Amino acid sequence: MTAAISTFHPPLAQPGYRLFDGPLRDVTDAHADQIGVVGMPSDWTHSSRLGTRFGPEALRRATSLLQSLRPQGASFDPDTSRHTVPATDWLIDCGDAEITAQDVDATTEAIAAMTETLTVARAIPLALGGDHYNSFPACLGYSRGLAKRAPNARFGYIQIDGHLDFSDRLGAWGSHNHATNARRISELPNIDVSNMVWIGITGWVDGGDLALIEEQGGRVFSAGDVQNLGAAEVMRQALAHAMQGCDELYLSIDIDAMDAGYLPGTGSIVHSGITPRQYYDLLDGLAEAPLGGLDIVEVSPPLDPSQRTEFLSAEMLFRVLRRFRTRPVTGSVTEQ
């Protein structure tokens, strides 16, 4: 006997934390250059270790707690050697997309509808996973929104990940799961594989998938490349490759590119992955990138009772969103 699974209809005013303690708003309230947060609490398309459905809540909690520890006035950032003050009105949290556990198509369209609305408004969708399949509907909505507001625009794509996720199918999970998200994204009308880049790949990869990527002009940097070339140089080359002939960049952050010794709370752990410092340096290299949309996926709190995974992941968001969440000090620091 199979128990009936009811569809979850989240209200707009959801209890608990919001990302960076930002205001809760509808996607229709977003304005240009504002970050619009969309939760994707689904791991129904993962094939092994579950728990990423709790990722959005954990990221909201961790960013809010870390935010509360940061200065409310002017501060000095030792990584950039700059004095900054917190920005205002830079982010809204739009709550979670409607997740229909037994219907991947319905879930896909629910996520895509939210990121599309944000993109049309010239806001920047930030989607919180969830397993990595959910990156596809987030990018699907971004792609649709970009086509509406700029019909001739193209976007480049960078995926930081321990895996390619470029399979066409995966066993009983078919064509829509956490191993196929990048392949599905490559089929969107306003992107070419030649503008897709993967960073942090380690362990084993499917030789056929890798050959297909390289035949079509995509670029793959292994975890070893990050170690040998340096994170800054890898991201410099990745951006140059991804942005050839493109107007905007979509970024997919899969936390499992980080070595499992540091970050165990994720569905598909890798060993000999990149370090926290290397991951943060990669994200720092996107400081001036023309971000059109992004997601962060595979945070699985039940797999890491220490909570360090969610806080390491929250710091990834602090890094990649630095230019949005801070403003340079104009005048002397003591005047702020």
Coordinates of C-alpha atoms in Angstrom, one line a residue, residues 130-304:
G130 CA 17.5 21.3 -2.9
D131 CA 19.4 18.7 -4.9
H132 CA 21.2 19.8 -8.1
Y133 CA 18.4 18.9 -10.5
N134 CA 16.6 22.0 -9.2
S135 CA 19.3 24.1 -10.8
F136 CA 17.7 23.3 -14.2
P137 CA 14.2 24.7 -13.4
A138 CA 15.9 27.8 -11.8
C139 CA 18.0 28.3 -15.0
L140 CA 15.0 27.5 -17.2
G141 CA 13.0 30.3 -15.7
Y142 CA 16.0 32.6 -16.0
S143 CA 16.4 31.6 -19.7
R144 CA 12.8 32.3 -20.4
G145 CA 12.9 35.7 -18.6
L146 CA 16.0 36.7 -20.4
A147 CA 14.4 35.8 -23.8
K148 CA 11.5 38.1 -22.9
R149 CA 13.4 41.1 -21.8
A150 CA 16.3 40.8 -24.3
P151 CA 15.3 38.4 -27.2
N152 CA 18.8 38.4 -28.7
A153 CA 20.8 38.0 -25.5
R154 CA 23.0 35.0 -24.8
F155 CA 24.2 33.8 -21.4
G156 CA 27.3 31.9 -20.3
Y157 CA 27.3 29.3 -17.6
I158 CA 29.8 28.3 -14.9
Q159 CA 29.2 25.3 -12.6
I160 CA 31.4 24.7 -9.6
D161 CA 30.9 21.1 -8.8
G162 CA 32.6 17.8 -8.0
H163 CA 30.6 16.2 -10.9
L164 CA 29.7 17.1 -14.5
D165 CA 25.9 16.4 -14.1
F166 CA 25.9 16.1 -17.9
S167 CA 24.2 12.6 -18.3
D168 CA 21.2 12.4 -20.6
R169 CA 19.5 9.8 -18.3
L170 CA 20.2 8.1 -15.0
G171 CA 18.6 4.7 -14.5
A172 CA 15.1 4.7 -13.0
W173 CA 15.3 8.5 -12.5
G174 CA 15.2 9.1 -16.2
S175 CA 16.1 12.4 -17.8
H176 CA 15.3 14.8 -14.9
N177 CA 17.5 14.3 -11.9
H178 CA 20.6 15.5 -10.1
A179 CA 22.9 13.9 -12.7
T180 CA 21.3 15.5 -15.8
N181 CA 20.8 19.2 -14.8
A182 CA 23.7 20.5 -16.9
R183 CA 22.6 18.5 -20.0
R184 CA 19.1 20.0 -19.7
I185 CA 20.5 23.5 -19.3
S186 CA 22.7 23.0 -22.4
E187 CA 19.5 22.4 -24.4
L188 CA 18.0 25.8 -23.7
P189 CA 17.7 28.1 -26.7
N190 CA 19.9 31.0 -25.5
I191 CA 23.0 29.1 -24.5
D192 CA 25.7 27.0 -26.2
V193 CA 27.8 24.3 -24.7
S194 CA 30.8 26.3 -26.0
N195 CA 29.9 28.9 -23.3
M196 CA 29.7 26.3 -20.5
V197 CA 32.4 25.8 -18.0
W198 CA 32.8 23.3 -15.1
I199 CA 35.2 23.8 -12.2
G200 CA 36.2 21.4 -9.4
I201 CA 35.6 18.1 -11.1
T202 CA 37.2 15.2 -9.2
G203 CA 36.9 11.4 -8.8
W204 CA 35.5 9.7 -11.8
V205 CA 33.5 11.1 -14.8
D206 CA 31.6 9.5 -17.6
G207 CA 34.0 9.5 -20.5
G208 CA 31.2 9.9 -23.0
D209 CA 29.8 13.0 -21.3
L210 CA 33.3 14.5 -21.0
A211 CA 34.0 13.9 -24.7
L212 CA 30.7 15.4 -25.7
I213 CA 31.4 18.6 -23.7
E214 CA 34.8 19.0 -25.2
E215 CA 33.6 18.2 -28.7
Q216 CA 31.1 21.0 -28.4
G217 CA 33.6 23.5 -27.1
G218 CA 32.9 23.4 -23.3
R219 CA 35.7 23.7 -20.8
V220 CA 36.3 21.5 -17.7
F221 CA 38.7 22.4 -14.9
S222 CA 39.4 19.6 -12.4
A223 CA 40.1 20.0 -8.7
G224 CA 43.7 19.4 -9.5
D225 CA 43.7 22.4 -11.9
V226 CA 42.5 24.6 -9.1
Q227 CA 45.3 23.3 -7.0
N228 CA 48.0 23.7 -9.7
L229 CA 46.9 26.8 -11.5
G230 CA 45.4 28.6 -8.5
A231 CA 41.8 29.5 -8.0
A232 CA 42.1 33.1 -9.3
E233 CA 43.7 31.9 -12.6
V234 CA 41.1 29.2 -13.1
M235 CA 38.2 31.6 -12.6
R236 CA 39.9 34.1 -14.9
Q237 CA 40.1 31.6 -17.7
A238 CA 36.6 30.2 -16.9
L239 CA 35.0 33.6 -17.2
A240 CA 36.8 34.5 -20.4
H241 CA 35.6 31.2 -21.9
A242 CA 32.0 31.4 -20.6
M243 CA 31.4 35.0 -21.6
Q244 CA 32.6 34.8 -25.3
G245 CA 29.8 36.5 -27.2
C246 CA 27.5 36.5 -24.1
D247 CA 25.7 39.2 -22.2
E248 CA 25.2 37.7 -18.8
L249 CA 26.4 34.8 -16.7
Y250 CA 24.5 32.1 -14.8
L251 CA 26.3 30.5 -11.9
S252 CA 25.6 27.2 -10.3
I253 CA 27.3 26.5 -7.0
D254 CA 27.2 22.9 -6.0
I255 CA 28.8 22.7 -2.6
D256 CA 30.0 19.2 -3.1
A257 CA 33.0 20.4 -5.0
M258 CA 34.6 21.0 -1.6
D259 CA 36.4 18.1 -0.1
A260 CA 34.2 16.0 2.2
G261 CA 36.7 16.3 5.0
Y262 CA 35.6 20.0 5.4
L263 CA 32.0 19.7 4.2
P264 CA 30.3 16.3 4.9
G265 CA 26.7 17.5 4.8
T266 CA 25.9 16.9 1.1
G267 CA 24.4 14.2 -1.0
S268 CA 27.3 13.1 -3.2
I269 CA 30.5 13.7 -1.3
V270 CA 33.9 13.9 -3.0
H271 CA 37.4 13.3 -1.7
S272 CA 40.4 15.2 -2.9
G273 CA 38.1 18.1 -3.6
I274 CA 38.9 21.8 -3.3
T275 CA 39.5 23.5 0.0
P276 CA 37.3 26.2 1.6
R277 CA 39.9 28.8 0.8
Q278 CA 40.1 27.7 -2.8
Y279 CA 36.3 27.7 -3.1
Y280 CA 36.1 31.2 -1.7
D281 CA 38.8 32.5 -3.9
L282 CA 36.9 31.1 -6.9
L283 CA 33.8 33.1 -5.9
D284 CA 35.9 36.2 -5.2
G285 CA 37.0 36.0 -8.8
L286 CA 33.4 36.7 -9.8
A287 CA 33.3 40.0 -8.1
E288 CA 32.7 42.0 -11.2
A289 CA 31.1 39.3 -13.3
P290 CA 27.7 40.2 -15.0
L291 CA 25.6 37.8 -13.0
G292 CA 22.2 37.3 -14.4
G293 CA 21.1 34.5 -12.1
L294 CA 22.6 31.9 -9.7
D295 CA 21.8 29.0 -7.5
I296 CA 23.4 27.1 -4.6
V297 CA 22.5 23.5 -4.1
E298 CA 23.1 20.2 -2.2
V299 CA 23.2 21.5 1.3
S300 CA 21.9 18.6 3.4
P301 CA 21.7 19.5 7.1
P302 CA 20.7 16.0 8.4
L303 CA 24.0 14.6 7.1
D304 CA 26.1 17.1 9.2

